[in-house]
Tab-separated table of C-alpha atoms in Angstrom:
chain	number	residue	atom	x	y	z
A	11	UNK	CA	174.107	122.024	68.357
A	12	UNK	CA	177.788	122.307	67.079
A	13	UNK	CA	179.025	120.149	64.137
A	14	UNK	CA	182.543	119.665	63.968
A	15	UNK	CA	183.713	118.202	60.319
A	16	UNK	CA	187.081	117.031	59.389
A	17	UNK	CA	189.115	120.037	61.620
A	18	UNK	CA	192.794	119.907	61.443
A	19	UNK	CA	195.129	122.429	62.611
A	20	UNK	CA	198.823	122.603	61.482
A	21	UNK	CA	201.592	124.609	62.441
A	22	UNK	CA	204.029	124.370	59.945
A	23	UNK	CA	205.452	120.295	60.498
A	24	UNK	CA	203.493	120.013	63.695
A	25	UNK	CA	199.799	119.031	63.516
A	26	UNK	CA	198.190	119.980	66.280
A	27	UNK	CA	194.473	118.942	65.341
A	28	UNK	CA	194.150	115.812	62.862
A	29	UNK	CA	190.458	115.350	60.965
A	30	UNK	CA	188.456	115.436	63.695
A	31	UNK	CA	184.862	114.835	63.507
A	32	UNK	CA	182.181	115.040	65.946
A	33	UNK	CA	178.648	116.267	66.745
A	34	UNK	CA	177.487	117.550	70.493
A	35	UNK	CA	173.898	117.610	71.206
A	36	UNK	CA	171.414	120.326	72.867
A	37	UNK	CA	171.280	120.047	76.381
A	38	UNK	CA	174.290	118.321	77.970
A	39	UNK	CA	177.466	118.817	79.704
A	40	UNK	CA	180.658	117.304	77.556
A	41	UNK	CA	183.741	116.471	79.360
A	42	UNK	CA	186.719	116.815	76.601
A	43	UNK	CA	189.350	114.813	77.684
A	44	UNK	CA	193.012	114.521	76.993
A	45	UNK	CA	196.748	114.942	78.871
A	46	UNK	CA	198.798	118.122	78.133
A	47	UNK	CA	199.655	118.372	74.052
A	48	UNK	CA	196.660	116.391	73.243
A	49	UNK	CA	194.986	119.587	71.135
A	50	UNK	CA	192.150	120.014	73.452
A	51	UNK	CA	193.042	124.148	74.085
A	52	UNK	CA	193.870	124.513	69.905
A	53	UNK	CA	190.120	122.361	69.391
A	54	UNK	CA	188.194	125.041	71.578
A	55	UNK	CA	189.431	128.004	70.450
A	56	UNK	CA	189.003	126.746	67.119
A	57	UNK	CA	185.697	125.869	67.885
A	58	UNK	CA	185.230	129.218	69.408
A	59	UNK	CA	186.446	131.068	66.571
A	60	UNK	CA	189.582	132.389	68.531
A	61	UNK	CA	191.594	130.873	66.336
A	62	UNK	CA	191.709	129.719	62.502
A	63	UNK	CA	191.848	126.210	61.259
A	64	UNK	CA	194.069	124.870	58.290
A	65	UNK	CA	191.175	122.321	57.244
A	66	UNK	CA	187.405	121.263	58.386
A	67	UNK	CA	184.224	123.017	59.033
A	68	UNK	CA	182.648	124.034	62.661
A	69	UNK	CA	179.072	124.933	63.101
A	70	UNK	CA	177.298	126.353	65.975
A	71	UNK	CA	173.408	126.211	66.058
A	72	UNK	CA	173.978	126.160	62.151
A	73	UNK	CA	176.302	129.042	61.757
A	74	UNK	CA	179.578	128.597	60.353
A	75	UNK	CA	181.963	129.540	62.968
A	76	UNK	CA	184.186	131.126	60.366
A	77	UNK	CA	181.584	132.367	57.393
A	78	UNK	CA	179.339	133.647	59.768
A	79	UNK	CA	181.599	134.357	63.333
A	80	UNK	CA	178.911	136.863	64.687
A	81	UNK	CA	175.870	134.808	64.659
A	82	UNK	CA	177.793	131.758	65.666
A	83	UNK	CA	179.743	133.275	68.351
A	84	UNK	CA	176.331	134.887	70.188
A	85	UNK	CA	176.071	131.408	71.247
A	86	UNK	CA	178.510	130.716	72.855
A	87	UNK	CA	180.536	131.499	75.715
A	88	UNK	CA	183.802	130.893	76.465
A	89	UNK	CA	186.719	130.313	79.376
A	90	UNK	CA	189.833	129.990	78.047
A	91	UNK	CA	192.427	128.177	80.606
A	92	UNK	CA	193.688	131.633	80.984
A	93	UNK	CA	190.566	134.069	82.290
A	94	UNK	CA	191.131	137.304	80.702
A	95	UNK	CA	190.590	139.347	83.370
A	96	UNK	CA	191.034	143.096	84.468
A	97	UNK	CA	192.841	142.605	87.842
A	98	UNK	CA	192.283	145.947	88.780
A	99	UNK	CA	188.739	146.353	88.030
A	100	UNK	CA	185.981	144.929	90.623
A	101	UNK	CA	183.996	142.353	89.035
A	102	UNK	CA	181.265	144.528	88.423
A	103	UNK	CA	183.165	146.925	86.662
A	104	UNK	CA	185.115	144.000	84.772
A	105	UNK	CA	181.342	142.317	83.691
A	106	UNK	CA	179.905	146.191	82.301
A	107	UNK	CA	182.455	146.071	80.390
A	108	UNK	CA	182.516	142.466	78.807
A	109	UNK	CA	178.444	143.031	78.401
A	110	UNK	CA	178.760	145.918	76.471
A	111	UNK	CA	180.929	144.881	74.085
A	112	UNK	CA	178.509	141.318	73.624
A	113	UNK	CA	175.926	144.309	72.836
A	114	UNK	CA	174.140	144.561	76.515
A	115	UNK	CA	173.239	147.882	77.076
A	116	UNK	CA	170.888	149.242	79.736
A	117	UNK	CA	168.240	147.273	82.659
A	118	UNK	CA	168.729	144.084	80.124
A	119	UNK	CA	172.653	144.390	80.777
A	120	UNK	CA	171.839	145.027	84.631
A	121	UNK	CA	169.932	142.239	84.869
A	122	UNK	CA	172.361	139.776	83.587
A	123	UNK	CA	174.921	140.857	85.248
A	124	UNK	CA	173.057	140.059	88.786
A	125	UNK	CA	172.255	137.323	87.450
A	126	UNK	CA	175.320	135.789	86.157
A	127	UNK	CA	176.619	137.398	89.869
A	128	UNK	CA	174.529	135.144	91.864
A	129	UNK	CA	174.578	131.935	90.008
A	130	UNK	CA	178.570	131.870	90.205
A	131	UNK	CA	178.729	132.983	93.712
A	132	UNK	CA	180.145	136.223	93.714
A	133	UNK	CA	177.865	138.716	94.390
A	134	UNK	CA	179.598	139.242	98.131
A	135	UNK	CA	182.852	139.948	95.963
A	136	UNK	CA	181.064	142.631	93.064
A	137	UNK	CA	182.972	145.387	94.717
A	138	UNK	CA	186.205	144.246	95.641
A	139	UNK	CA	189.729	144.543	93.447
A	140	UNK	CA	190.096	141.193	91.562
A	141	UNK	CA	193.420	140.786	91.930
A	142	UNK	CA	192.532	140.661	95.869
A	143	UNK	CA	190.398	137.672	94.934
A	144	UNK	CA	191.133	134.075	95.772
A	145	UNK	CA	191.604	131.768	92.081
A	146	UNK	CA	189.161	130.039	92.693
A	147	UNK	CA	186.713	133.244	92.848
A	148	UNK	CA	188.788	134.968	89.847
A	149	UNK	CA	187.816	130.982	87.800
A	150	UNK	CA	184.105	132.249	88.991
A	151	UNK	CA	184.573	135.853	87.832
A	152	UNK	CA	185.466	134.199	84.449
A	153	UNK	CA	182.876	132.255	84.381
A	154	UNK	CA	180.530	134.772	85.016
A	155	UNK	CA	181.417	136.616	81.943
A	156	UNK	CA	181.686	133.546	79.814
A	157	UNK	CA	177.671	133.358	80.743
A	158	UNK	CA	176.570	137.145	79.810
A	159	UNK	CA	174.690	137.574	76.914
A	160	UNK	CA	172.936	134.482	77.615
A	161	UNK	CA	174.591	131.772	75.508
A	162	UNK	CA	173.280	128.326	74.459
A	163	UNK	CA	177.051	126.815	74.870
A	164	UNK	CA	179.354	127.383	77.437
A	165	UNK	CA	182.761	126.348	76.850
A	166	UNK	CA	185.396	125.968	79.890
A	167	UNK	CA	188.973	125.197	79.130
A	168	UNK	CA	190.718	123.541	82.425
A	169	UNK	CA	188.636	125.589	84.620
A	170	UNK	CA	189.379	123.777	87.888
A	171	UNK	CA	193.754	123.832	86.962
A	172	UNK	CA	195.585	125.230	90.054
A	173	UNK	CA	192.896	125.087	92.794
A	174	UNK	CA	192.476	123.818	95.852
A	175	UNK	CA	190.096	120.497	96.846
A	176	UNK	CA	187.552	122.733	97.689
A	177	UNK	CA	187.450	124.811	95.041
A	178	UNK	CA	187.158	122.379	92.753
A	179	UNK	CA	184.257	120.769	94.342
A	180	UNK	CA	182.799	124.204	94.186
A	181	UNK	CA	183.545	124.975	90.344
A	182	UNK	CA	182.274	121.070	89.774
A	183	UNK	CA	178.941	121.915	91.547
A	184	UNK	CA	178.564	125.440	89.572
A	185	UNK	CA	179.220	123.094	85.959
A	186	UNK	CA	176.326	120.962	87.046
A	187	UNK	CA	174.039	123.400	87.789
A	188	UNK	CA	175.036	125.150	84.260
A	189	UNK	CA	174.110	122.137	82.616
A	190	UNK	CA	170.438	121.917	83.933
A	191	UNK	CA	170.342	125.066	81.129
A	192	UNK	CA	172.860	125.157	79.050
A	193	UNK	CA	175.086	122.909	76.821
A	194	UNK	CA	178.411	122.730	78.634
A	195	UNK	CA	181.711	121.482	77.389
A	196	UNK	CA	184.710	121.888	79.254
A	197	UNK	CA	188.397	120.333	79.367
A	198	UNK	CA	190.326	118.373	82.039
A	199	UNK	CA	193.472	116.053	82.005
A	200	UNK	CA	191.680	114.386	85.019
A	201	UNK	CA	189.667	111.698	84.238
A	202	UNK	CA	188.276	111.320	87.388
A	203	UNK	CA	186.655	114.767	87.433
A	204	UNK	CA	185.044	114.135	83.955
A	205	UNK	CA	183.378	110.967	85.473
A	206	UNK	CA	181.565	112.692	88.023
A	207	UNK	CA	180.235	115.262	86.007
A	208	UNK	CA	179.807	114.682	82.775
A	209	UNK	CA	177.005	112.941	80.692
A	210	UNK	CA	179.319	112.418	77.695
A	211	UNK	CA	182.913	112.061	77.614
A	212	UNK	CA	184.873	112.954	74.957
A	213	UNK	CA	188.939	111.506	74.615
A	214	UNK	CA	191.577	113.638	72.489
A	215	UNK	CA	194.684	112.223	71.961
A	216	UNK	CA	197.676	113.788	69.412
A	217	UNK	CA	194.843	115.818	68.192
A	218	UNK	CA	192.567	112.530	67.332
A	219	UNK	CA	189.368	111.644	68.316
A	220	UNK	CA	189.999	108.109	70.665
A	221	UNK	CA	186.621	107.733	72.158
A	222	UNK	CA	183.512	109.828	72.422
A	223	UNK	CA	180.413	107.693	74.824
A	224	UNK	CA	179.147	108.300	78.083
A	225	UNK	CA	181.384	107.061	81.207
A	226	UNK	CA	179.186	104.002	81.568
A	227	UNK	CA	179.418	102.537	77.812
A	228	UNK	CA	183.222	103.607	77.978
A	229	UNK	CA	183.536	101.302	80.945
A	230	UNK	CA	181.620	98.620	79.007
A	231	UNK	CA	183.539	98.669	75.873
A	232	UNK	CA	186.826	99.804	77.433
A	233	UNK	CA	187.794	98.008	80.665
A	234	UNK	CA	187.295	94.232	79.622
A	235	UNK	CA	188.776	91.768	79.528
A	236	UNK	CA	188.998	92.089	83.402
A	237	UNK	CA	191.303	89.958	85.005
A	238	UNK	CA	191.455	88.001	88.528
A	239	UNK	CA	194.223	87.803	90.632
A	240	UNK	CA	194.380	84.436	92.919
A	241	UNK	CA	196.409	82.447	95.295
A	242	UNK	CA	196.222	78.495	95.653
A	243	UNK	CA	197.688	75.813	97.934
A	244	UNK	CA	198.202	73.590	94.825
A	245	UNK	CA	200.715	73.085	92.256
A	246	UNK	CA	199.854	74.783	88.992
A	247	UNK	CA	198.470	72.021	86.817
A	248	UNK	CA	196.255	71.064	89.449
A	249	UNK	CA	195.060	74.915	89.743
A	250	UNK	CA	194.559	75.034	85.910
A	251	UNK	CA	192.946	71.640	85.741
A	252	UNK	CA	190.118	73.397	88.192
A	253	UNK	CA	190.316	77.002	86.363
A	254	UNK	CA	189.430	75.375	83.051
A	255	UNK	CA	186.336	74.346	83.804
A	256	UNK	CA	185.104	77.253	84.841
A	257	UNK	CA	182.513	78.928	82.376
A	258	UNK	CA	184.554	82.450	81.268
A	259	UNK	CA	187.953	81.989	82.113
A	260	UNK	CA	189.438	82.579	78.944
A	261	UNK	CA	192.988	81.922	79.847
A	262	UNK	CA	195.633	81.096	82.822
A	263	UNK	CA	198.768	83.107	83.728
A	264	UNK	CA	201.213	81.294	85.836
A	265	UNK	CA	202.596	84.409	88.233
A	266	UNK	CA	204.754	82.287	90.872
A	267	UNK	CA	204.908	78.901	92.583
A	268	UNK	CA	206.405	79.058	95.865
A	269	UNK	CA	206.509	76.076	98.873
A	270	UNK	CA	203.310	74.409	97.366
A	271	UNK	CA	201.643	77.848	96.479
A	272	UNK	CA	200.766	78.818	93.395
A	273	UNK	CA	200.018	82.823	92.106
A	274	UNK	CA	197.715	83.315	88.883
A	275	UNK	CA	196.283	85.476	87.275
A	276	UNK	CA	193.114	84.313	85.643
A	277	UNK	CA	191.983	86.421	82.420
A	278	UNK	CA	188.220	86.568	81.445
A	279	UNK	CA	186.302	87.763	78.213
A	280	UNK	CA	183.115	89.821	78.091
A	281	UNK	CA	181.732	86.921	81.139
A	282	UNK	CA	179.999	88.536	84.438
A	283	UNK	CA	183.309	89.196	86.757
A	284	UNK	CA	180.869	87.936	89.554
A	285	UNK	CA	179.612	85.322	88.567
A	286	UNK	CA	183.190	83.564	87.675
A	287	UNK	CA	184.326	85.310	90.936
A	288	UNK	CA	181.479	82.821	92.398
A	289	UNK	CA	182.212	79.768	90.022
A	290	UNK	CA	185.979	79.656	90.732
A	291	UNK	CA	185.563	80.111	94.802
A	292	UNK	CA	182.855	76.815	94.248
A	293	UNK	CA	185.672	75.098	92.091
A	294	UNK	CA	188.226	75.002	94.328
A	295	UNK	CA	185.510	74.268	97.188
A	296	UNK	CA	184.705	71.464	95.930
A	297	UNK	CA	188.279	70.447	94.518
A	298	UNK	CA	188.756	70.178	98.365
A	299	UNK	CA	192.082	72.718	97.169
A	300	UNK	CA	192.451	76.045	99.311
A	301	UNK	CA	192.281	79.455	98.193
A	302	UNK	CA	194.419	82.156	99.778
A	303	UNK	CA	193.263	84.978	97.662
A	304	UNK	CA	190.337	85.743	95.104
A	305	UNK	CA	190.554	89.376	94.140
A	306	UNK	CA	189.192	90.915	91.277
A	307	UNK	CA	191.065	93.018	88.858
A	308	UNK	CA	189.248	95.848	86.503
A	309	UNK	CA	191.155	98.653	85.001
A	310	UNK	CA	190.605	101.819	85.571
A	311	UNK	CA	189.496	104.588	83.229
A	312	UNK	CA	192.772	106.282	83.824
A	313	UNK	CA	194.606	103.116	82.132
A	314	UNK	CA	192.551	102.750	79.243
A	315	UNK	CA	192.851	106.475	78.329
A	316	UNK	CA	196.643	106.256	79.210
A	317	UNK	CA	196.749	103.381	76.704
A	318	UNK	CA	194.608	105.627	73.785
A	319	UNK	CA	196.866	107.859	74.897
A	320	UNK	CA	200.227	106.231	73.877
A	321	UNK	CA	202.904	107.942	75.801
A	322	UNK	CA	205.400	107.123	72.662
A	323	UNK	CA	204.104	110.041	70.888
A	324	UNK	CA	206.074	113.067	69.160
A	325	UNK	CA	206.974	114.962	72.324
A	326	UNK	CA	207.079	118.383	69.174
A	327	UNK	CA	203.365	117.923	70.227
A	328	UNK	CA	202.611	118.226	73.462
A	329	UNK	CA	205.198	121.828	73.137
A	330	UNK	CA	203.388	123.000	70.368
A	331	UNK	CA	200.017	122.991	72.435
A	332	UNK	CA	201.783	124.113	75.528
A	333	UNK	CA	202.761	126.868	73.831
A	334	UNK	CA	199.522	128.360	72.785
């Protein structure tokens, strides 16, 4: 569905955007990932043709975004982080107006805009000032025009930034029920909230691809080795005479040995974290040796992509992208 081919983006000594390459399929909803600066805001409107890029190739359904921007961009619709709304227009007024100029004219225009009404929830609010409306209704509003015209793609930059617990469960609910019919891709700096409702996840980091999979191969490839955090009543060779022969205990940290107790930290490969869990609790069993704690230790998503994320980078970045 969209091709993405070697994109960079500079501006001037800053590169916002760095060869990125990627393909998203028909039929799924994309969660594009990365912490403030990352290029995530530049990528989309890029990819939306909002916005020019210095090098690469992006096509939509097989359109070239920028050789042929009128074809291409009938496909798609689009949120930026900022809604561009008419405060002072209702939301019906607001959505006439946004399907006319995507060519809507007539009962084909009426008829999208009810529909686009009810599936975002805001058919109670059609007549009412949207500057009276709560964010997370004006995020709806948004996304209601984003979905006129009846696109294949539809592209949502942060679209759950400054609201409330509720409203985000909300806006999370409307993205899956989007994606039973559309392609969706949308942005977050939240890991967690990708997780729960995406089918692919895509990582951005100083405007470089670090990992594109679904959340359960990312987990898979991502979070080992897994490590095991556990408390003895022994002294630590006798500890890491029992840990070593344990099938998939690849190594022993020595934490602390206090008053005849010893604190390690047992690190395993790609091995089953319960099985060893099981083997070790046996090995001590039958070692006759006490264990005062067993508890296993798996990073988080959130620290591997803080890790592909390497804090260290150019801080020029992360202003650039703020900036636009």
């Amino acid at each position: 569905m969209i091709e993405i081919e070697h994109l960079t983006k500079r501006y001037g000594a800053v590169t916002a955007v760095s060869d990125l390459s990627l393909t998203i399929d028909s039929g799924q909803i994309y969660g594009f990932l990365g912490p403030n600066g990352a290029g995530k805001s530049t990528t989309m409107n890029i990819m939306t043709g909002c916005l020019s890029a210095t090098e690469g190739t992006v096509h939509i359904g097989g359109y070239d975004i920028f050789e042929e921007p009128r074809q291409a961009k009938k496909l798609i619709g689009y949120l930026p982080e900022q809604p561009p709304l008419y405060l002072n227009e209702p939301p019906l007024e607001y959505l006439r107006f946004v399907g006319e100029a995507k060519g809507l004219r007539g009962e084909a225009l009426r008829e999208q805009m009810d529909a686009v009404m009810e599936q975002t929830g805001i058919t109670a609010m059609a007549h009412r000032r949207i500057a009276a409306l709560s964010k997370g209704y004006r995020q709806r509003v948004g996304i209601a025009q984003a979905l006129l015209g009846d696109p294949q793609v539809v592209v949502l930059d942060e679209p759950t930034v400054g609201l409330d617990p509720i409203q985000i469960i909300e806006i999370r609910d409307l993205i899956r029920e989007l994606g039973r019919s559309h392609t969706v891709i949308f942005s977050s700096h939240i890991l967690s909230e990708v997780q729960t409702v995406c089918d692919q996840i895509i990582m951005i980091a100083h405007g470089k691809l670090a990992a594109f999979d679904t959340p359960a191969n990312l987990e898979k490839q991502l979070l080992s080795p897994s490590e095991i955090a556990l408390t003895a009543l022994a002294e630590p060779e006798r500890a890491e005479q029992i840990l070593s022969a344990v099938a998939g205990v690849a190594g022993v940290e020595v934490r602390d040995r206090t008053e005849g107790r010893t604190r390690l930290l047992v690190h395993l490969g790609a091995a089953d974290m319960d099985q060893v869990c099981r083997d070790i609790f046996l090995a001590f069993a039958g070692s006759n040796t006490v264990l005062l704690e067993l508890t296993p230790k798996k990073a988080s998503l959130e620290e591997v992509f803080l890790e592909l994320s390497d804090p260290a980078a150019p801080a020029e970045a992360a202003r650039e992208e703020d900036a636009r």
